[in-house]
Backbone as JSON Lines, residues from 0, in Angstrom:
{"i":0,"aa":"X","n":[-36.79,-10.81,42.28],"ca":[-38.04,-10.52,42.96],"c":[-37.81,-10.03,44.38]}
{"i":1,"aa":"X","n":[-36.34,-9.95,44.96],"ca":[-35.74,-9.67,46.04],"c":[-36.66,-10.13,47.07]}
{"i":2,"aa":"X","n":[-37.3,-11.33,46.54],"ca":[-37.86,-12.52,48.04],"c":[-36.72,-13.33,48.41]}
{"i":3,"aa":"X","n":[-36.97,-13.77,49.8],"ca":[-35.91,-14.52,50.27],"c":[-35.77,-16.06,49.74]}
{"i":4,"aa":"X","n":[-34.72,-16.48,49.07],"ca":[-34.51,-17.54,48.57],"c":[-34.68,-19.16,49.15]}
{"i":5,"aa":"X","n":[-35.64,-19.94,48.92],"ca":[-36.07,-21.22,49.36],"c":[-35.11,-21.62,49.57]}
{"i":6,"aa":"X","n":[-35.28,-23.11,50.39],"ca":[-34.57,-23.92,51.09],"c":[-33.86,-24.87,50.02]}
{"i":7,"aa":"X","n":[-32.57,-24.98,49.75],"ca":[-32.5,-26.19,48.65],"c":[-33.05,-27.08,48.7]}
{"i":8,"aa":"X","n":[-33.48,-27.59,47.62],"ca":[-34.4,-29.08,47.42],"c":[-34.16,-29.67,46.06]}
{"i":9,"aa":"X","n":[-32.94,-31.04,46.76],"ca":[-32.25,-32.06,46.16],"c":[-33.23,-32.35,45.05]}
{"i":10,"aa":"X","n":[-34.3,-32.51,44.65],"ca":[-35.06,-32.97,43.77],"c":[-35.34,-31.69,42.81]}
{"i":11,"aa":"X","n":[-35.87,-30.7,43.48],"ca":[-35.84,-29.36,42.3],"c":[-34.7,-28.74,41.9]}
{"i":12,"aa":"X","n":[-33.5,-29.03,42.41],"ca":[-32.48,-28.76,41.95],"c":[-31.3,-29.5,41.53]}
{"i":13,"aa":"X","n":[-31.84,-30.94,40.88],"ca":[-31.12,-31.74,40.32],"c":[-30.39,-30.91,38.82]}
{"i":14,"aa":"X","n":[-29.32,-30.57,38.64],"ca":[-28.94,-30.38,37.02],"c":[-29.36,-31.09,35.98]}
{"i":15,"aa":"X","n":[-30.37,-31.0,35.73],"ca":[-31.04,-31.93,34.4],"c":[-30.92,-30.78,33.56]}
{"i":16,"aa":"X","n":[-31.07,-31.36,32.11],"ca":[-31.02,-30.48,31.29],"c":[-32.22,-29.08,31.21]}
{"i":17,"aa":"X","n":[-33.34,-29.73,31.9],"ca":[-34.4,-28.65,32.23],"c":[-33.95,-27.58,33.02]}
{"i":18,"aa":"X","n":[-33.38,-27.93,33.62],"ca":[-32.98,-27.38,34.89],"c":[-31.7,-26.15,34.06]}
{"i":19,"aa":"X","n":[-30.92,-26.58,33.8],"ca":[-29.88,-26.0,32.8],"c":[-30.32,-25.12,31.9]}
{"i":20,"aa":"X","n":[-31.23,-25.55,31.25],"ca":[-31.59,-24.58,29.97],"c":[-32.5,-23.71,30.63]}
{"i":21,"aa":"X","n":[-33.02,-23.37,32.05],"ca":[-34.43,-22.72,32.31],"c":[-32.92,-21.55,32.84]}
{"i":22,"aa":"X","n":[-31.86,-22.05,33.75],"ca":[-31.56,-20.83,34.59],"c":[-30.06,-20.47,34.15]}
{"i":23,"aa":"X","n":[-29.31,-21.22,33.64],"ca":[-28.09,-20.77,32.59],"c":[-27.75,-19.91,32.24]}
{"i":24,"aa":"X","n":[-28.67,-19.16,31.44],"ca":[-28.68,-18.15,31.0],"c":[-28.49,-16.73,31.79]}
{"i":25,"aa":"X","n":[-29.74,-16.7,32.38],"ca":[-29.91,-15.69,33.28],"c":[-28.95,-15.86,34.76]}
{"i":26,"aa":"X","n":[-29.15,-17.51,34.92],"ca":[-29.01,-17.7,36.72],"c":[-27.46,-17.43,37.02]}
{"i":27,"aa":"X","n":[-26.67,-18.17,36.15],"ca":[-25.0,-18.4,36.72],"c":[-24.18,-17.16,36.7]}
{"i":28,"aa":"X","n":[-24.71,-15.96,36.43],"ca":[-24.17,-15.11,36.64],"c":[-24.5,-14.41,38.63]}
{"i":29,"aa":"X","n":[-25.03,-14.88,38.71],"ca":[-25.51,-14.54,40.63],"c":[-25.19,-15.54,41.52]}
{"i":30,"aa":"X","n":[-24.13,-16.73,41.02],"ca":[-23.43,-17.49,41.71],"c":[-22.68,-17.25,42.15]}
{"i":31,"aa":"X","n":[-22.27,-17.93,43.51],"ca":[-20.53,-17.34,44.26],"c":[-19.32,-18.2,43.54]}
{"i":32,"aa":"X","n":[-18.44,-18.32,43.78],"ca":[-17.09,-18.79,43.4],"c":[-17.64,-20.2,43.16]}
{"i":33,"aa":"X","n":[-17.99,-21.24,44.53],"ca":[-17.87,-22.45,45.21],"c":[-19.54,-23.05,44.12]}
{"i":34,"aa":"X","n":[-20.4,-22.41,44.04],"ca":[-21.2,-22.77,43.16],"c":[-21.31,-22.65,41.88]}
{"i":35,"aa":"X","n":[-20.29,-21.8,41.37],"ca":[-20.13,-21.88,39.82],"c":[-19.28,-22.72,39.42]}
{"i":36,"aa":"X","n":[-18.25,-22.8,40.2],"ca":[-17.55,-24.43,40.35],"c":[-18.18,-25.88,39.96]}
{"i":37,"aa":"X","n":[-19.45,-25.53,41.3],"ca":[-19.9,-27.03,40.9],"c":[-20.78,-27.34,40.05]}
{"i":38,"aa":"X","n":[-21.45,-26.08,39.33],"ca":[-22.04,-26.29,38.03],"c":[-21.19,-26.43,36.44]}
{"i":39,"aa":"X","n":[-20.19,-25.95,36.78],"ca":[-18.68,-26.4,35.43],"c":[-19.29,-27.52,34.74]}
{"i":40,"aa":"X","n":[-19.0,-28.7,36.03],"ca":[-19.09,-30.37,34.93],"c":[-20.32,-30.48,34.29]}
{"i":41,"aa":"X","n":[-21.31,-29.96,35.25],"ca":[-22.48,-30.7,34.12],"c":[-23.14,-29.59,33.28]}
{"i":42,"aa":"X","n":[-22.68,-28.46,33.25],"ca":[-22.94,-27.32,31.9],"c":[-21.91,-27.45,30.86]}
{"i":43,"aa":"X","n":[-20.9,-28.29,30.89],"ca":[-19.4,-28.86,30.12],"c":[-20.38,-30.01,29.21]}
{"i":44,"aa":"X","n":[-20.76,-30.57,29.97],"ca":[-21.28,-31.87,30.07],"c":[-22.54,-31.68,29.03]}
{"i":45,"aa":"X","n":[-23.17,-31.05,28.81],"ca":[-24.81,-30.56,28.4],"c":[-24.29,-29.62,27.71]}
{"i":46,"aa":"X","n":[-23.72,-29.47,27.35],"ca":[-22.74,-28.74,26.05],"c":[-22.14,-29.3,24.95]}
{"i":47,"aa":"X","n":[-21.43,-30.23,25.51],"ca":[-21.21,-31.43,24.55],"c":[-22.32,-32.3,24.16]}
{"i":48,"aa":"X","n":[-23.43,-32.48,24.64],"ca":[-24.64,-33.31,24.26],"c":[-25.23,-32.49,23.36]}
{"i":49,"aa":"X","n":[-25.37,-30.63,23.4],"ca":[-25.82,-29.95,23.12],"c":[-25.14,-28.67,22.04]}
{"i":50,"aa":"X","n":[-24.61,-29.41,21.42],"ca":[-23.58,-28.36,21.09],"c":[-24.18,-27.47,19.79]}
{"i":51,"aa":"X","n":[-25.66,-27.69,19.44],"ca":[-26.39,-26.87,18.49],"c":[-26.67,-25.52,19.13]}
{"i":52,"aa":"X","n":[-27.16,-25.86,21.06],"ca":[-27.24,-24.63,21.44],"c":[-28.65,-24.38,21.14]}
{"i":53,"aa":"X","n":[-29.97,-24.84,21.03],"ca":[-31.51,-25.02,21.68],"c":[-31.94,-23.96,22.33]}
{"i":54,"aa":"X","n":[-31.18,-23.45,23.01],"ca":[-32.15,-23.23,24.39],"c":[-31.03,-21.83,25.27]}
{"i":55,"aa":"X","n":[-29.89,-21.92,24.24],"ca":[-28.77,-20.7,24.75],"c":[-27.57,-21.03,26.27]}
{"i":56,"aa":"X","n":[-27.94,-22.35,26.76],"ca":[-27.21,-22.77,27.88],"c":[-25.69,-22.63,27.32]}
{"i":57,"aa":"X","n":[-25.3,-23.32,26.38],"ca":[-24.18,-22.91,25.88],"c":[-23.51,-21.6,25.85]}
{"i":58,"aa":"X","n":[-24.46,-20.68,25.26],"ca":[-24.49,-18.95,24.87],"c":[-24.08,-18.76,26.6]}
{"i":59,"aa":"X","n":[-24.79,-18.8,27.69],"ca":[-24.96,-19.01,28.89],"c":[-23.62,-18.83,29.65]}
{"i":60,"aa":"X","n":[-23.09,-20.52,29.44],"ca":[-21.78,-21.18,29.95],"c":[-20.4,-20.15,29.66]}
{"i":61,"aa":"X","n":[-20.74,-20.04,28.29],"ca":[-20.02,-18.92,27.75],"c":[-19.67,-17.51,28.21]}
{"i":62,"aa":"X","n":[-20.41,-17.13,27.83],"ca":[-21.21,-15.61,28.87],"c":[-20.02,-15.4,30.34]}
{"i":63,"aa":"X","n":[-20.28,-16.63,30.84],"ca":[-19.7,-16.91,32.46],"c":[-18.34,-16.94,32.47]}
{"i":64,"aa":"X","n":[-17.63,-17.64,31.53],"ca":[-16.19,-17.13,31.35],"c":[-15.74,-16.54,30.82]}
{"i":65,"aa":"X","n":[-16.09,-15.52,30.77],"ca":[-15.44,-14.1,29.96],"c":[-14.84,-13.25,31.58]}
{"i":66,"aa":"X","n":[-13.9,-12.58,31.25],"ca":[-13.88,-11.27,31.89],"c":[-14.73,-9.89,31.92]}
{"i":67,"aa":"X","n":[-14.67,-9.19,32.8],"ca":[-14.11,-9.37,33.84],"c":[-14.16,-10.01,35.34]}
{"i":68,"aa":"X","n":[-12.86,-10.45,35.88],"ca":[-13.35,-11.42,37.16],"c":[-14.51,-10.85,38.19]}
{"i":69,"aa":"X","n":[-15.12,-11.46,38.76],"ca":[-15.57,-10.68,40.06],"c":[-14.81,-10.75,41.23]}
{"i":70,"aa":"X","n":[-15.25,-9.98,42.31],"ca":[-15.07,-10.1,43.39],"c":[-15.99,-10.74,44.35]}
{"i":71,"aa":"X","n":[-15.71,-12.05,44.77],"ca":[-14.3,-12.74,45.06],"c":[-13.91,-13.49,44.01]}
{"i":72,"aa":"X","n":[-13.03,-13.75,43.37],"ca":[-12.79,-14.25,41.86],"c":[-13.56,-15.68,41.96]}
{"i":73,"aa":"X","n":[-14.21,-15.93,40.19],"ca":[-14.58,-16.75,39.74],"c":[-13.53,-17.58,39.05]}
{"i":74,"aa":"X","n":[-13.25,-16.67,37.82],"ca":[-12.59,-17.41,37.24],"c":[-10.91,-17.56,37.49]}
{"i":75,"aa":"X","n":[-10.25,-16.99,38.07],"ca":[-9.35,-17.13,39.27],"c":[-9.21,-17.83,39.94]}
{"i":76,"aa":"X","n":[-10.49,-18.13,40.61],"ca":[-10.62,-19.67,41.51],"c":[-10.05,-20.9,41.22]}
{"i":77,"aa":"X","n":[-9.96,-20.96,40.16],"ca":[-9.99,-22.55,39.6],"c":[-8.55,-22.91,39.3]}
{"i":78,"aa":"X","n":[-8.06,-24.02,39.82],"ca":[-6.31,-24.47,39.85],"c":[-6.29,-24.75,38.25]}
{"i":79,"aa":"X","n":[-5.07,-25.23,38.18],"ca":[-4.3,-25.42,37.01],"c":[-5.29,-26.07,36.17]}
{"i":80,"aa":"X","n":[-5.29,-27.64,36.92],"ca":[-6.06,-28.47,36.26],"c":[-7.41,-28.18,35.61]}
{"i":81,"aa":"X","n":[-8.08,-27.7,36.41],"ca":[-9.29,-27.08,36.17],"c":[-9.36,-26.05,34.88]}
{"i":82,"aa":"X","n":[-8.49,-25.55,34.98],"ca":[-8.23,-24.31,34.13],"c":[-7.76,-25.44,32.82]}
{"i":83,"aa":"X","n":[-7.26,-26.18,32.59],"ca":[-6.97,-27.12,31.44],"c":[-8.18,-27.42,31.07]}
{"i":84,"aa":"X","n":[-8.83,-27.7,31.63],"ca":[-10.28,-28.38,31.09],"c":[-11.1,-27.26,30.46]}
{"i":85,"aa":"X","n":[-11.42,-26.48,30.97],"ca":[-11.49,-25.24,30.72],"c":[-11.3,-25.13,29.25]}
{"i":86,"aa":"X","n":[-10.01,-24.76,28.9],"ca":[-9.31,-24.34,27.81],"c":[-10.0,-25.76,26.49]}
{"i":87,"aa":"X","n":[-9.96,-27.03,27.17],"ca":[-10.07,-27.71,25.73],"c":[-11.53,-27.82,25.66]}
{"i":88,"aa":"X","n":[-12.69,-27.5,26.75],"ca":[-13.84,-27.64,26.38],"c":[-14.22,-26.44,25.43]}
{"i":89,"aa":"X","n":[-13.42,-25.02,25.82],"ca":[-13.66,-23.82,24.79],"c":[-12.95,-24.39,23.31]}
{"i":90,"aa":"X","n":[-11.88,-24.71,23.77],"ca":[-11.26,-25.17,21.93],"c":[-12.6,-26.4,21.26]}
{"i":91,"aa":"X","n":[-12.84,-27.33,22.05],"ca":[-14.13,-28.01,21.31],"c":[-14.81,-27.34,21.09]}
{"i":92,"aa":"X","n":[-15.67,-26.26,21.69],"ca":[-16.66,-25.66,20.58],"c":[-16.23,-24.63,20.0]}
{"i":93,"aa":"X","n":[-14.85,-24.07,19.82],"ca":[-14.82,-23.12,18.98],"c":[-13.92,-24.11,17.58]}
{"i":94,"aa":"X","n":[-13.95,-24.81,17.68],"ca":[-13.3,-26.01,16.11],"c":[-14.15,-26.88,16.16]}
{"i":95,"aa":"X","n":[-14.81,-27.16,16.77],"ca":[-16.27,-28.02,15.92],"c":[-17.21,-27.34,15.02]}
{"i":96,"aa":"X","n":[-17.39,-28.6,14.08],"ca":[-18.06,-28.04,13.21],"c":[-19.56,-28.31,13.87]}
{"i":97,"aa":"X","n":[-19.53,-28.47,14.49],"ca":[-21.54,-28.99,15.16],"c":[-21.89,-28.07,16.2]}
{"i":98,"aa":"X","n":[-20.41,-26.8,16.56],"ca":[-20.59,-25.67,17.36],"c":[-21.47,-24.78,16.9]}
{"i":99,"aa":"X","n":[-22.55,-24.36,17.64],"ca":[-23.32,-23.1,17.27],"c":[-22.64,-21.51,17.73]}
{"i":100,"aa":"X","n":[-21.61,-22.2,18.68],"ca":[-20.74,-21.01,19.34],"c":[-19.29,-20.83,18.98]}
{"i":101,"aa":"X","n":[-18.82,-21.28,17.88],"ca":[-17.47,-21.39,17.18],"c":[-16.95,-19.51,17.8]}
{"i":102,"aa":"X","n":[-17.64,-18.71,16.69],"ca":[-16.78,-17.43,16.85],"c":[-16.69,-16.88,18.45]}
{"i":103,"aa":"X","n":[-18.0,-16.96,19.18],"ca":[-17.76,-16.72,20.34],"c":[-17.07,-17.52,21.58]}
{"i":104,"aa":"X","n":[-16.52,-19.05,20.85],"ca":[-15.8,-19.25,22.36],"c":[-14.42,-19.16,21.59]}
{"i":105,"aa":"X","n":[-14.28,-18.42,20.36],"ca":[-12.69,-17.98,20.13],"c":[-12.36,-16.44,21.09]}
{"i":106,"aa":"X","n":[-13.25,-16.14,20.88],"ca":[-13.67,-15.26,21.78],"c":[-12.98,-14.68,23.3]}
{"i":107,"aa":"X","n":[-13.89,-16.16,24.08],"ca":[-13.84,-16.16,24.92],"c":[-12.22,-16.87,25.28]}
{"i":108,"aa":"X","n":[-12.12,-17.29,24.21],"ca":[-10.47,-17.93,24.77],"c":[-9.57,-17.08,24.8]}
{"i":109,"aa":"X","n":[-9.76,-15.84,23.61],"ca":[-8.5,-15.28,23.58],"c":[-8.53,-13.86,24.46]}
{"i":110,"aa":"X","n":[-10.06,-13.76,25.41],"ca":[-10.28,-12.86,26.56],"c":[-9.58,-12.97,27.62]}
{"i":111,"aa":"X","n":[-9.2,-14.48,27.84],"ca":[-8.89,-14.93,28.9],"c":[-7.93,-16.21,29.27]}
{"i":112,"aa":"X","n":[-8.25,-17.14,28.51],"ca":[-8.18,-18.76,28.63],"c":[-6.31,-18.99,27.73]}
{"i":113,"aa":"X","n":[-6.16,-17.86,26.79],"ca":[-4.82,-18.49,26.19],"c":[-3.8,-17.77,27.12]}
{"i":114,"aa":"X","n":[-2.44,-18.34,26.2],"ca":[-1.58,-17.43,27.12],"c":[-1.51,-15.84,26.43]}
{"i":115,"aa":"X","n":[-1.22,-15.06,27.2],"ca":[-1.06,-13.63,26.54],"c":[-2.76,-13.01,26.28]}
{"i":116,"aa":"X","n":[-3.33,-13.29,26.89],"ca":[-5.27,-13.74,26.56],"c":[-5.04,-11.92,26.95]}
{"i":117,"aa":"X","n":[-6.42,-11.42,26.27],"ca":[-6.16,-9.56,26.17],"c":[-6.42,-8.96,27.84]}
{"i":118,"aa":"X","n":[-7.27,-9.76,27.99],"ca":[-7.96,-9.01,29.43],"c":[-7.6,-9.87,30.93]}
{"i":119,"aa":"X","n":[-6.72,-10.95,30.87],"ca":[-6.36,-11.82,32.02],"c":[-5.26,-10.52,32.46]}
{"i":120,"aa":"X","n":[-5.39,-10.42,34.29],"ca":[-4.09,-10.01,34.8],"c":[-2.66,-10.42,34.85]}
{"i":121,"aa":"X","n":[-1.59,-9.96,34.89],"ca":[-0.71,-11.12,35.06],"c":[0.87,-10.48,33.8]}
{"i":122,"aa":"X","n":[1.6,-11.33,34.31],"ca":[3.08,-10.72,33.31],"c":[2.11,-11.26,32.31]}
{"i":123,"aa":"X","n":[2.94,-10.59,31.0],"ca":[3.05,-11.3,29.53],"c":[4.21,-11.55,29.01]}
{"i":124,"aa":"X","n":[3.95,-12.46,27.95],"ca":[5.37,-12.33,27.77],"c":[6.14,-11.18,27.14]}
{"i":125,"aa":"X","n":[7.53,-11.29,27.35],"ca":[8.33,-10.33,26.95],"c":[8.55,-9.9,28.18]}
{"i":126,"aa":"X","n":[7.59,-9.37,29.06],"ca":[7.55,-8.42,29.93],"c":[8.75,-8.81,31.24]}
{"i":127,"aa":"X","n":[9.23,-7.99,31.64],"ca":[10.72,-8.2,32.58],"c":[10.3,-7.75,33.8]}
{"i":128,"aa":"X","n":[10.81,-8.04,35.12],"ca":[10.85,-7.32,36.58],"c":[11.78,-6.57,36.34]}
């Protein structure tokens, strides 16, 4: 609506699942690095509660880790550890059977998240200096 964006407010912007399923979709793609970060745990989180996928937050979460990175990197950002978690919350819904998103977070793993992943920068293997 290119109006200037309200003041945060701890109460309207608690991560509840309302909250999740209204802007997920559309919203987490217009986040910076440091705020898509801190929405990870509890869209991880409401994924696993949710893993039929209702309302597309999942479809959403998804969506967000694919390539390609932005500038200033998103998915880049995130250390090792982080990046582990990462990897087994995509392997849970792409081998559950209660996943509504099985084919697409194989998807998304092998975009990015495995080793040798098609579209991550970086050596591969084989590859020599």
């Amino acid at each position: 609506s290119y109006e200037s964006a309200p003041p945060p407010d701890a109460k309207l912007d608690r991560p509840t699942d309302e909250y999740l399923e209204m802007y997920t979709f559309w919203g987490m793609a217009y986040l910076d690095p440091a705020s898509w970060r801190h929405y990870l745990p509890c869209l991880i989180d409401y994924s696993f509660r949710h893993m039929d996928d209702p309302r597309m937050a999942v479809e959403g979460v998804l969506h967000n880790l694919r390539p390609p990175d932005r500038d200033p990197p998103r998915l880049a950002s995130l250390n090792a550890e982080q990046e582990s978690v990462i990897v087994a919350f995509l392997e849970e819904l792409a081998f559950s059977d209660d996943s509504a998103n099985r084919e697409f977070a194989m998807q998304v793993m092998e975009e990015w998240w495995i080793p040798d992943a098609l579209y991550r920068p970086g050596k591969k293997d084989g590859d020599t200096d």
